[in-house]
Short mmCIF file of C-alpha atoms in Angstrom, two decimals:
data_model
loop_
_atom_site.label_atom_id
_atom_site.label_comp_id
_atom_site.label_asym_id
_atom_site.label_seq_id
_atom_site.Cartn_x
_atom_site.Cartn_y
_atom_site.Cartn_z
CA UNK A 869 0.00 0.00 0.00
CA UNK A 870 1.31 3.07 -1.18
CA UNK A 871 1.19 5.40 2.09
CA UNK A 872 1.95 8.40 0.03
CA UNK A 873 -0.75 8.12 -2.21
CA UNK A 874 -3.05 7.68 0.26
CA UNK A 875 -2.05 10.65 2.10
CA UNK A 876 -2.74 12.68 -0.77
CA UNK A 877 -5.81 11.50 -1.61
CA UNK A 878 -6.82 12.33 2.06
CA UNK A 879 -5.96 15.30 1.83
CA UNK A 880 -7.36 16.46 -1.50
CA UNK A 881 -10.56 14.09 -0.53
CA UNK A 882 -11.10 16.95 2.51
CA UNK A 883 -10.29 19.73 0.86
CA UNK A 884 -12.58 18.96 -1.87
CA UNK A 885 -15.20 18.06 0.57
CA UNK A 886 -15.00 21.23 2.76
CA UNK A 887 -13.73 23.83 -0.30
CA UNK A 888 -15.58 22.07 -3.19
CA UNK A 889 -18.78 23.11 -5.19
CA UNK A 890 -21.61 20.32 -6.13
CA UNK A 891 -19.15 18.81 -8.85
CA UNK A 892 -16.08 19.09 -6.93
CA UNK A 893 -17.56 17.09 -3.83
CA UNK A 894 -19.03 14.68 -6.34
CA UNK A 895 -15.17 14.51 -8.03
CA UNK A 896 -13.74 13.35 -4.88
CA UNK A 897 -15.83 10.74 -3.50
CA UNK A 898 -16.01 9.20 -6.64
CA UNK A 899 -12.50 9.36 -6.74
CA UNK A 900 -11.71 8.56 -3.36
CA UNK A 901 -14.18 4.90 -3.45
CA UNK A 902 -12.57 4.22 -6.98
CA UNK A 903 -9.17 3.82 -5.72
CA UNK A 904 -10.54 2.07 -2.72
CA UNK A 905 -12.26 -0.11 -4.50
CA UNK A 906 -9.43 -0.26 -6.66
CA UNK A 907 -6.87 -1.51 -3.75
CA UNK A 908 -9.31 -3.80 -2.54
CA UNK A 909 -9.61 -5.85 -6.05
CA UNK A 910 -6.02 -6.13 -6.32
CA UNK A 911 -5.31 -7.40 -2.67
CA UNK A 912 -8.27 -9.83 -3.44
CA UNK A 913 -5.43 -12.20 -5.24
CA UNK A 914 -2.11 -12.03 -5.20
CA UNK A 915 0.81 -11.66 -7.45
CA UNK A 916 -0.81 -8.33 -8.60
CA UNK A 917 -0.40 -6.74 -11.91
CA UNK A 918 1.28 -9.93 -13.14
CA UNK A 919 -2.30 -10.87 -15.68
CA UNK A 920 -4.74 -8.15 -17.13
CA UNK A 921 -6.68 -6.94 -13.91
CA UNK A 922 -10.29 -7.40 -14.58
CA UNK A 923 -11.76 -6.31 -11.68
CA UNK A 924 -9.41 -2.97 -11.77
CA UNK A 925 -10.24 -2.67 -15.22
CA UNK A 926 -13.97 -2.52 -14.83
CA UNK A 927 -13.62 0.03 -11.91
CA UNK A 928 -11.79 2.39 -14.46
CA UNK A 929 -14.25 2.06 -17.02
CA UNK A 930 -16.88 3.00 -14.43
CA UNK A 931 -14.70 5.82 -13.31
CA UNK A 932 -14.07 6.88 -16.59
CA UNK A 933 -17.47 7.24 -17.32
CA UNK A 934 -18.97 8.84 -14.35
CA UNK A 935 -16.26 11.63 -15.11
CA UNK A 936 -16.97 11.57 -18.81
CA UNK A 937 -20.87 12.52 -17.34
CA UNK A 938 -19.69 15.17 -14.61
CA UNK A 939 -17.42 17.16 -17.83
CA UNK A 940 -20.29 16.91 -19.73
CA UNK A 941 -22.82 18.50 -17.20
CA UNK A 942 -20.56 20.52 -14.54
CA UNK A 943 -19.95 24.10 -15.19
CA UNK A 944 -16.07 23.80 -14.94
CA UNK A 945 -13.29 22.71 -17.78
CA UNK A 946 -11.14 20.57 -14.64
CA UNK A 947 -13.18 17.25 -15.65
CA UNK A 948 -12.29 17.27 -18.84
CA UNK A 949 -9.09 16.85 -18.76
CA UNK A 950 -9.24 14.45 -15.17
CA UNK A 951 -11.78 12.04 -17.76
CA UNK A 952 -9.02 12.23 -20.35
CA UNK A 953 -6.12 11.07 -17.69
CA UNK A 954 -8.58 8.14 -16.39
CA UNK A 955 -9.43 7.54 -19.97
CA UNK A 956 -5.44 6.81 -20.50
CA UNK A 957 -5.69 4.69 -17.58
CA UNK A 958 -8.37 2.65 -19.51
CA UNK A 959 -6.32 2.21 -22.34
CA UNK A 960 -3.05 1.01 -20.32
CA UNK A 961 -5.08 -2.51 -19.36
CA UNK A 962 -5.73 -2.73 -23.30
CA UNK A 963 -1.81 -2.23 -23.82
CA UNK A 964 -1.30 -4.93 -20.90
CA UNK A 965 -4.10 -7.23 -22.98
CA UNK A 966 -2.32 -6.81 -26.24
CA UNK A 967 1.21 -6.64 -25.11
CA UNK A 968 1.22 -9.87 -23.33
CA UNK A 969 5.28 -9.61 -22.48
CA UNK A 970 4.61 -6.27 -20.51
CA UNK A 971 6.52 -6.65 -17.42
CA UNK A 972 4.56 -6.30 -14.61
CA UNK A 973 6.10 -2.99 -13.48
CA UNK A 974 5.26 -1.19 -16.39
CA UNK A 975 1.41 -2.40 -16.31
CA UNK A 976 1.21 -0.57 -12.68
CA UNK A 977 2.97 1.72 -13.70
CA UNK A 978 1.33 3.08 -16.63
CA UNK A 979 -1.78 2.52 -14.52
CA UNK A 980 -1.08 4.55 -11.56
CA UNK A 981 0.78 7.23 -12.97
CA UNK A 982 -2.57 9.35 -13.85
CA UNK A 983 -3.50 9.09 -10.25
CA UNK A 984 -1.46 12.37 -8.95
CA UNK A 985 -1.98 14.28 -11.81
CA UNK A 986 -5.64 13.72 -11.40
CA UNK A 987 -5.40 14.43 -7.80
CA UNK A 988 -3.54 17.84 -8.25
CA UNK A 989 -5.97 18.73 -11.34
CA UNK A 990 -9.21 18.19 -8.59
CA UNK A 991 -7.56 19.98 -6.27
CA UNK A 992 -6.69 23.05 -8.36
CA UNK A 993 -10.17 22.85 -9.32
CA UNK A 994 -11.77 23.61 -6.00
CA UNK A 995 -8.97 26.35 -5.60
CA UNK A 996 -10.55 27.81 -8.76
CA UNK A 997 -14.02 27.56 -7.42
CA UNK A 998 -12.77 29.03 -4.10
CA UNK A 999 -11.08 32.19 -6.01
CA UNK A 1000 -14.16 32.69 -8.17
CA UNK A 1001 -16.71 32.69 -5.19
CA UNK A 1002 -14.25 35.25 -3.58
CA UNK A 1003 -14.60 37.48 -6.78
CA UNK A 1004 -18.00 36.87 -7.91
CA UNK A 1005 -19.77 35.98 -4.43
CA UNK A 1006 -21.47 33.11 -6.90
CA UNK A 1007 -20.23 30.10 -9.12
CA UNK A 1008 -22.91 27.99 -11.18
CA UNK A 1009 -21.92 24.25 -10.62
CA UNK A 1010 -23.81 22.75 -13.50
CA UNK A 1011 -23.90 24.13 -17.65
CA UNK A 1012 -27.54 25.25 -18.76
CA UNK A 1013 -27.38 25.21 -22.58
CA UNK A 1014 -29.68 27.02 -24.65
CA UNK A 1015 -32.27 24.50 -26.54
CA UNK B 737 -19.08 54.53 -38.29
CA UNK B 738 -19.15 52.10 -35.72
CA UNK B 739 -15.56 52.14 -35.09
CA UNK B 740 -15.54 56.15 -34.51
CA UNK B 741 -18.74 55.43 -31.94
CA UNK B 742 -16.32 52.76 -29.81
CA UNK B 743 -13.56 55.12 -30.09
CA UNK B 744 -15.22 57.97 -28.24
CA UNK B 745 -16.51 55.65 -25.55
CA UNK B 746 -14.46 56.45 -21.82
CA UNK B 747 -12.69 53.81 -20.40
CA UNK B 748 -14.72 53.55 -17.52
CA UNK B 749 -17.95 52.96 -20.25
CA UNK B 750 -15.72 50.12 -21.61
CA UNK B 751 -14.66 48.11 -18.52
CA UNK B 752 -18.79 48.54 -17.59
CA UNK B 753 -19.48 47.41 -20.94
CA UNK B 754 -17.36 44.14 -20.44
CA UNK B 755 -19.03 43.55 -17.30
CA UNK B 756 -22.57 43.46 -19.23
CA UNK B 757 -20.76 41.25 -21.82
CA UNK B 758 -19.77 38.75 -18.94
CA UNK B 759 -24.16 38.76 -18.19
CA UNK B 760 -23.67 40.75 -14.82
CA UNK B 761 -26.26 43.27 -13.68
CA UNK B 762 -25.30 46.95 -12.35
CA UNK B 763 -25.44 45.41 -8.78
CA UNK B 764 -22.39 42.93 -9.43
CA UNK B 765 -20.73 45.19 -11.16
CA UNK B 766 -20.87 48.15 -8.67
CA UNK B 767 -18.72 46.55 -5.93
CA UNK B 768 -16.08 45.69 -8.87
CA UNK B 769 -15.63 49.25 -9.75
CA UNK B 770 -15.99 50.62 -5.86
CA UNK B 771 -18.83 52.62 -7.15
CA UNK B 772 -22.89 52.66 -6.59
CA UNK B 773 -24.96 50.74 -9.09
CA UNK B 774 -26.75 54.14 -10.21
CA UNK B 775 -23.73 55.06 -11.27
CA UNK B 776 -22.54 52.40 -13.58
CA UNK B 777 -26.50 52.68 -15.33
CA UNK B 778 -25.09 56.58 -15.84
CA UNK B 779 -21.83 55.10 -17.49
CA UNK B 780 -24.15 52.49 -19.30
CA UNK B 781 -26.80 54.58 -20.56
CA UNK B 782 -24.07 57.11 -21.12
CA UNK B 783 -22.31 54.35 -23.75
CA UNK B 784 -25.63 52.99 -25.10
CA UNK B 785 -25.88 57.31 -26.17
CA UNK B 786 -22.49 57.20 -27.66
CA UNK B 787 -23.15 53.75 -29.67
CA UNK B 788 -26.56 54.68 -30.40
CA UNK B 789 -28.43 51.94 -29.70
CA UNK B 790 -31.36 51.32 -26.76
CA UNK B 791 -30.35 48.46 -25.28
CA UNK B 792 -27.24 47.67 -22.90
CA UNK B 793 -26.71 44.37 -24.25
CA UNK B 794 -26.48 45.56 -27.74
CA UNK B 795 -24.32 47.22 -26.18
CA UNK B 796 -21.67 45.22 -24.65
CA UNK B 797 -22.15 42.91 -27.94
CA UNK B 798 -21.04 46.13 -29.79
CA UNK B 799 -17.82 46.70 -28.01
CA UNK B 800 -17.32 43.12 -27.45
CA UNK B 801 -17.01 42.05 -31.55
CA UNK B 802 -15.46 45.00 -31.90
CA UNK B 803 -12.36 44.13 -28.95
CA UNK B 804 -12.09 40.36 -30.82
CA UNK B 805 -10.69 41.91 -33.53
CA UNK B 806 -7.42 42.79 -31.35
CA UNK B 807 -4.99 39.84 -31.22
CA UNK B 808 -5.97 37.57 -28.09
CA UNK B 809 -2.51 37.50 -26.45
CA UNK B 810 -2.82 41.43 -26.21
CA UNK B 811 -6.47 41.25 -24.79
CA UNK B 812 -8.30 39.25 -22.21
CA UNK B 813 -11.96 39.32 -22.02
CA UNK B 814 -12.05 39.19 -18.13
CA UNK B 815 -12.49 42.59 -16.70
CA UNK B 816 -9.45 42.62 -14.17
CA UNK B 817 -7.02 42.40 -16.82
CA UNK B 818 -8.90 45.48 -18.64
CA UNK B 819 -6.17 47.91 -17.19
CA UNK B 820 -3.39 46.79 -19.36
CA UNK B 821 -5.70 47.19 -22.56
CA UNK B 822 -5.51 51.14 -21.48
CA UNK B 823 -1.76 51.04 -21.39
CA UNK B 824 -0.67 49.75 -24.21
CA UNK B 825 -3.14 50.62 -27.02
CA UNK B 826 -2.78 48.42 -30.18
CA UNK B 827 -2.59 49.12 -33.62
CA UNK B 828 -4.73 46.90 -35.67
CA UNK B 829 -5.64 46.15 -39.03
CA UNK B 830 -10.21 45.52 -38.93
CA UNK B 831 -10.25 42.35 -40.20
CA UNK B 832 -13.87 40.70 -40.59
CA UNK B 833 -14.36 39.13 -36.96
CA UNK B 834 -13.86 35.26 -37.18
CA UNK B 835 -16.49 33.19 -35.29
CA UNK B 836 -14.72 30.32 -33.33
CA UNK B 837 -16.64 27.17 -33.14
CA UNK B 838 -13.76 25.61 -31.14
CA UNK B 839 -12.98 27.07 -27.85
CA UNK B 840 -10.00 24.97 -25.99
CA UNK B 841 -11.09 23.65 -22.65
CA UNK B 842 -8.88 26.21 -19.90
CA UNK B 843 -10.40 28.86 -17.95
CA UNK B 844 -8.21 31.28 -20.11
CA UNK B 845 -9.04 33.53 -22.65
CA UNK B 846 -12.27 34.48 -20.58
CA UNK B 847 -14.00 31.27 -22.15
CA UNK B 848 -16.53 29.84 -19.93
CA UNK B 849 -17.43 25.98 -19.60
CA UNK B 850 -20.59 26.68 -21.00
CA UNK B 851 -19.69 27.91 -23.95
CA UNK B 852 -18.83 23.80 -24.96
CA UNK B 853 -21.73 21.88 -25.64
CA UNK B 854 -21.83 18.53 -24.01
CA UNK B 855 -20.66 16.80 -26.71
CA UNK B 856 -17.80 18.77 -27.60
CA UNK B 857 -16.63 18.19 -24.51
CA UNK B 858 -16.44 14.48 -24.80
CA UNK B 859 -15.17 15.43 -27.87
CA UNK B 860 -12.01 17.11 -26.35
CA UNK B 861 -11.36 13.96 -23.49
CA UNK B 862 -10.79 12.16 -25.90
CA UNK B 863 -8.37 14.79 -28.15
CA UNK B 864 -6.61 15.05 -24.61
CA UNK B 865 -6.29 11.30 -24.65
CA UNK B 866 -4.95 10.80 -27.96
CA UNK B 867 -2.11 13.61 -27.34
CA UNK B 868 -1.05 12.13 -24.11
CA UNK B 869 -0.51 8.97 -25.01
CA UNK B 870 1.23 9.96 -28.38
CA UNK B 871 3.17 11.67 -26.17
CA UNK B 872 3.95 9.23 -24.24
CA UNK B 873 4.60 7.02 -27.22
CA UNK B 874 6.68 9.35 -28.24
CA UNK B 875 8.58 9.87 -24.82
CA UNK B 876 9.11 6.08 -24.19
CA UNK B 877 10.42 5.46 -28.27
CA UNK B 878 13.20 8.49 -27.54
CA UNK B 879 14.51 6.73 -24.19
CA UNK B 880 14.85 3.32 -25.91
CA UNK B 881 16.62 5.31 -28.71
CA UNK B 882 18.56 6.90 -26.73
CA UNK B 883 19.54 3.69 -24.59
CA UNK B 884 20.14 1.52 -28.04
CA UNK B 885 22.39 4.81 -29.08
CA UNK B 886 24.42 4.68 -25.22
CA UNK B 887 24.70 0.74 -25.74
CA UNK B 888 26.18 0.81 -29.14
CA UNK B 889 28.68 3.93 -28.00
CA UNK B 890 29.49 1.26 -25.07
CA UNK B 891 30.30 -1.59 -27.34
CA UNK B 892 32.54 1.10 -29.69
CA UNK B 893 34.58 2.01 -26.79
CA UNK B 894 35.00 -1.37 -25.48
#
């Protein structure tokens, strides 16, 4: 277990919570029970990362797609580019499932890697909703488009 | 015509202008400027004189098509940075004003989320995928190059 991961997320987990608007509060449960979940199916066997990882694989494609929905509908440009990272994620199980040699290093790797830049990006985001309440006194959490 | 209308307009018409642009009412505005709301309706109506037209939004849309036509790295739509416009004025060529479809997805440029529809959103996770992991492609092909290239220097030397 990766203490300083989890430290981070913690910490970004609370600050989103406390600082956060509608979508940033939404941003970091999600977050925060995806990698849960996440440790939890890979201490379920062991010799992790050494086969494609099902179970982690289906918890990214979940995650993916809840983001995908929250850039689509939140009234901020941070989820965008947070779906994009976990989108990469995605696509490093299909490397591991076509590259069958891939050592298992470079599978976690190239899995986990997104994790802190998606962390920073959520927490910049509430920053950004913090600095535009300050200015405005208001910030719209979802998008209305006209019909 | 137009452009002599916008020319004679005060600074202090334009910034309220922008603030219009940016959908804010006089109350909003008031505390940006440190003044009372009656007084940015005097600097509105005031404008909406000089420009001709009876409506503030017309307005703001006025001034606002006619400030895209300055190069975007020398002017920023959000009010604060509206000091450095009266600095430095620009020389510029009118070109016909160039409707962009495609906004990119920062809070720069004073674009707004909302101005991407849902789909071009989704449209841009997955442009933002593609160039990361090219990039990364890209990244991981140079250090094996660069590793084959120390290897083979090794084996000259030895």
């Amino acid at each position: 277990m990766n203490y300083f991961f989890v430290g981070l997320l913690i910490i970004c987990t609370v600050y989103g919570l406390a600082a956060g608007g509608a979508p940033e509060r939404i941003a970091v449960v999600t977050y925060a029970a995806s990698s849960h979940a996440t440790y939890l199916a890979l201490e379920s066997h062991s010799g992790p990362w050494h086969s494609l990882e099902v179970g982690v694989f289906i918890i990214d494609i979940i995650t993916f797609v809840a983001f995908a929905l929250l850039a689509m509908r939140a009234d901020r440009f941070w989820p965008i580019w947070v779906s994009a990272l976990l989108g990469l994620g995605a696509l490093g199980h299909l490397g591991r499932w076509l590259a069958l040699d891939m050592i298992p290093w470079a599978y976690a790797v190239v899995l986990t890697i997104w994790s802190y830049p998606i962390l920073a990006i959520i927490a910049l985001g509430t920053f950004n909703h913090q600095r535009r309440l300050a200015r405005f006194r208001d910030d719209k959490s979802w998008s209305s488009f006209a019909p | 015509m137009d452009l002599d209308r916008i020319a004679r307009l005060t600074e202090q018409q334009r910034v309220c202008l922008r603030y219009v642009y940016a959908h804010m009412t006089s109350k909003e505005i008031a505390p940006h400027l440190g003044i009372e709301p009656g007084s940015v309706d005097q600097h509105i109506k005031a404008a909406m004189r000089v420009l001709g037209v009876g409506d503030r939004r017309a307005a703001a849309r006025m001034l606002a098509e006619h400030e895209s036509l300055v190069p975007l790295h020398a002017f920023d739509r959000s009010p604060a940075r509206s000091a450095s416009m009266r600095e430095d004025p620009i020389e510029f060529e009118p070109t016909p004003p160039r409707l962009r479809r495609w906004r990119v997805p920062l809070p720069t440029w004073g674009t707004r989320p909302s101005e991407l529809s849902p789909w071009q959103r989704l449209a841009w996770v997955f442009a933002i995928m593609m160039a990361f992991a090219f990039a990364f492609g890209v990244f991981l092909a140079g250090i094996e190059a660069l590793s084959r290239m120390g290897r083979a220097i090794a084996r000259g030397l030895l």
